[in-house]
Coordinates of C-alpha atoms in Angstrom, one line a residue:
M1 CA 106.5 -161.7 -44.4
T2 CA 103.7 -164.2 -43.8
S3 CA 102.5 -166.7 -46.4
E4 CA 98.9 -167.6 -47.0
T5 CA 99.2 -170.5 -44.5
G6 CA 100.2 -168.1 -41.7
T7 CA 103.8 -169.3 -41.6
S8 CA 106.5 -166.7 -41.4
E9 CA 109.7 -166.8 -43.4
T10 CA 111.3 -168.4 -40.4
G11 CA 108.5 -171.0 -40.3
R12 CA 107.4 -170.0 -36.8
T13 CA 103.7 -169.3 -36.1
T14 CA 101.7 -168.6 -32.9
R15 CA 98.9 -170.8 -31.6
S16 CA 96.5 -168.6 -33.7
G17 CA 98.6 -168.9 -36.9
R18 CA 100.0 -165.4 -36.7
D19 CA 103.6 -164.6 -37.6
A20 CA 105.5 -165.4 -34.4
E21 CA 108.3 -163.0 -35.2
A22 CA 105.9 -160.1 -35.8
V23 CA 104.1 -160.9 -32.6
S24 CA 107.4 -161.0 -30.7
R25 CA 108.5 -157.7 -32.1
F26 CA 105.2 -156.1 -31.1
V27 CA 105.4 -157.6 -27.6
E28 CA 109.0 -156.3 -27.2
R29 CA 108.2 -152.9 -28.5
F30 CA 105.2 -152.4 -26.2
A31 CA 107.1 -153.8 -23.3
S32 CA 109.9 -151.3 -24.0
E33 CA 107.3 -148.5 -24.0
M34 CA 106.0 -149.6 -20.6
T35 CA 109.5 -150.0 -19.2
E36 CA 110.3 -146.4 -20.3
A37 CA 107.2 -145.3 -18.5
G38 CA 108.5 -146.9 -15.2
M39 CA 107.3 -150.5 -15.1
Q40 CA 109.8 -153.2 -14.3
R41 CA 111.3 -154.7 -17.6
M42 CA 110.4 -158.3 -17.1
A43 CA 106.9 -157.4 -15.8
S44 CA 106.4 -155.3 -18.9
R45 CA 107.4 -158.2 -21.2
V46 CA 105.1 -160.7 -19.4
F47 CA 102.2 -158.2 -19.4
A48 CA 102.7 -157.4 -23.1
A49 CA 102.8 -161.2 -24.0
L50 CA 99.5 -161.7 -22.1
L51 CA 98.0 -158.7 -23.8
A52 CA 98.9 -160.1 -27.2
D53 CA 97.5 -163.6 -26.4
D54 CA 94.0 -164.2 -27.7
D55 CA 93.0 -165.8 -24.3
G56 CA 94.9 -163.2 -22.3
S57 CA 96.2 -166.1 -20.3
M58 CA 99.3 -168.3 -20.4
T59 CA 101.1 -170.8 -18.1
S60 CA 104.6 -170.1 -16.8
A61 CA 106.0 -172.5 -19.3
E62 CA 104.2 -170.8 -22.2
L63 CA 105.4 -167.4 -21.1
A64 CA 109.0 -168.6 -20.6
M65 CA 109.0 -170.1 -24.1
A66 CA 107.3 -167.1 -25.8
L67 CA 109.7 -164.6 -24.1
Q68 CA 112.8 -166.9 -24.0
I69 CA 113.2 -166.3 -20.3
S70 CA 113.5 -168.5 -17.2
P71 CA 110.6 -169.7 -15.1
A72 CA 112.1 -167.7 -12.2
A73 CA 111.9 -164.5 -14.3
V74 CA 108.3 -165.3 -15.1
S75 CA 107.6 -165.9 -11.4
G76 CA 109.1 -162.6 -10.3
A77 CA 107.2 -160.7 -13.1
V78 CA 103.9 -162.3 -12.3
N79 CA 104.3 -161.6 -8.6
Y80 CA 104.7 -157.9 -9.4
L81 CA 101.8 -157.9 -11.9
T82 CA 99.6 -159.6 -9.3
Q83 CA 100.6 -157.1 -6.6
V84 CA 99.5 -154.2 -8.8
S85 CA 96.3 -156.0 -9.8
M86 CA 97.1 -156.3 -13.5
V87 CA 97.3 -160.1 -13.7
G88 CA 95.5 -162.8 -11.8
R89 CA 96.6 -166.4 -11.0
E90 CA 94.2 -169.3 -11.5
R91 CA 94.7 -173.1 -11.3
E92 CA 94.1 -175.1 -14.5
P93 CA 91.2 -177.5 -13.8
G94 CA 92.6 -181.0 -12.9
S95 CA 96.2 -179.7 -12.9
R96 CA 98.8 -178.3 -10.5
R97 CA 99.8 -175.7 -13.0
D98 CA 98.9 -172.1 -12.6
R99 CA 97.6 -169.9 -15.5
Y100 CA 98.2 -166.2 -15.4
R101 CA 95.4 -164.1 -16.8
L102 CA 94.9 -160.5 -17.5
I103 CA 92.5 -158.9 -15.1
D104 CA 89.2 -158.0 -16.9
E105 CA 89.2 -154.5 -18.1
V106 CA 92.8 -154.2 -17.0
W107 CA 93.3 -150.5 -17.8
F108 CA 90.1 -149.5 -16.0
T109 CA 91.0 -151.6 -13.0
T110 CA 94.6 -150.2 -13.0
F111 CA 93.4 -146.6 -13.0
A112 CA 90.7 -147.3 -10.5
S113 CA 93.3 -148.7 -8.1
R114 CA 95.4 -145.5 -8.6
D115 CA 92.4 -143.6 -7.3
R116 CA 92.7 -145.5 -4.0
V117 CA 96.5 -144.8 -3.9
L118 CA 95.8 -141.1 -4.4
T119 CA 93.3 -141.1 -1.5
R120 CA 96.0 -142.6 0.8
W121 CA 98.6 -140.1 -0.4
E122 CA 96.2 -137.2 0.1
S123 CA 95.6 -138.3 3.7
T124 CA 99.3 -138.5 4.5
L125 CA 100.1 -135.3 2.7
R126 CA 97.3 -133.4 4.6
E127 CA 99.0 -134.5 7.8
G128 CA 102.3 -133.2 6.4
V129 CA 100.7 -129.8 5.7
R130 CA 99.5 -129.8 9.3
I131 CA 102.9 -130.8 10.7
L132 CA 104.9 -128.4 8.5
G133 CA 102.5 -125.5 8.5
E134 CA 100.7 -124.1 5.5
D135 CA 102.6 -120.9 5.8
T136 CA 106.0 -122.5 5.3
P137 CA 107.5 -123.1 1.9
A138 CA 107.4 -126.9 2.4
G139 CA 103.9 -126.8 3.8
A140 CA 102.7 -124.7 0.9
R141 CA 104.3 -127.0 -1.6
I142 CA 102.7 -130.1 0.0
A143 CA 99.3 -128.2 0.1
E144 CA 99.6 -127.6 -3.6
T145 CA 100.3 -131.3 -4.1
V146 CA 97.2 -132.2 -2.1
A147 CA 95.1 -129.8 -4.2
F148 CA 96.5 -131.3 -7.4
F149 CA 95.7 -134.9 -6.2
E150 CA 92.2 -133.8 -5.3
F151 CA 91.7 -132.3 -8.7
L152 CA 93.2 -135.4 -10.4
Q153 CA 91.0 -137.7 -8.4
A154 CA 87.8 -135.8 -9.2
E155 CA 88.7 -135.8 -12.9
L156 CA 89.6 -139.5 -12.8
V157 CA 86.2 -140.4 -11.4
G158 CA 84.4 -138.3 -14.1
M159 CA 86.6 -139.8 -16.8
M160 CA 85.9 -143.4 -15.6
D161 CA 82.2 -142.6 -15.7
R162 CA 82.5 -141.2 -19.2
W163 CA 84.5 -144.2 -20.3
D164 CA 81.7 -146.5 -19.1
E165 CA 79.2 -144.5 -21.3
H166 CA 81.6 -144.4 -24.3
R167 CA 82.4 -148.1 -23.9
K168 CA 78.8 -149.0 -24.4
T169 CA 78.7 -147.1 -27.7
L170 CA 81.6 -149.1 -29.0
G171 CA 79.8 -152.4 -28.6
F172 CA 82.3 -154.1 -26.3
P173 CA 80.7 -156.9 -24.2
P174 CA 79.6 -155.9 -20.7
H175 CA 81.9 -156.8 -17.8
A176 CA 80.9 -157.1 -14.2
G177 CA 83.2 -155.4 -11.7
H178 CA 82.3 -151.7 -11.8
A179 CA 79.3 -149.5 -12.0
G180 CA 77.7 -149.0 -15.3
A181 CA 78.8 -152.4 -16.7

């Protein structure tokens, strides 16, 4: 329970005055959901912590303290999140410390990058159909996979366009980085 001053029963608060225990439970719950969906556990925790931070950015030391993990664990998680374009690294002005920041419109960016992955997979799978032959069971199975990815990609493009239009109606601030923003 949080008192009027923003202090939890344990006396811990976040930088914004929120109940630190409640924030921690949320971060762990969402991280668990992402881990169950296939993301690496530590990367899920770091991502969820950044998502729950008002600035969407923290230093390695802040992440380690918030999650009660080692700096090495933070480093490995951030390397993964950077590789999949969910988190960026920036230098604090006048400092040698890095800040890790969520990519603007992280979900849009993540799904848009999946579109590029699907394009590469389609190309490789088309070659597989050619090599295996469309008239073989394996070739037919791969041809169906190609057709599914083509369908998914067309739907994804339309969905992203519809999101741009819907986002405008919600009054979120515009972001550079994709068409329609």
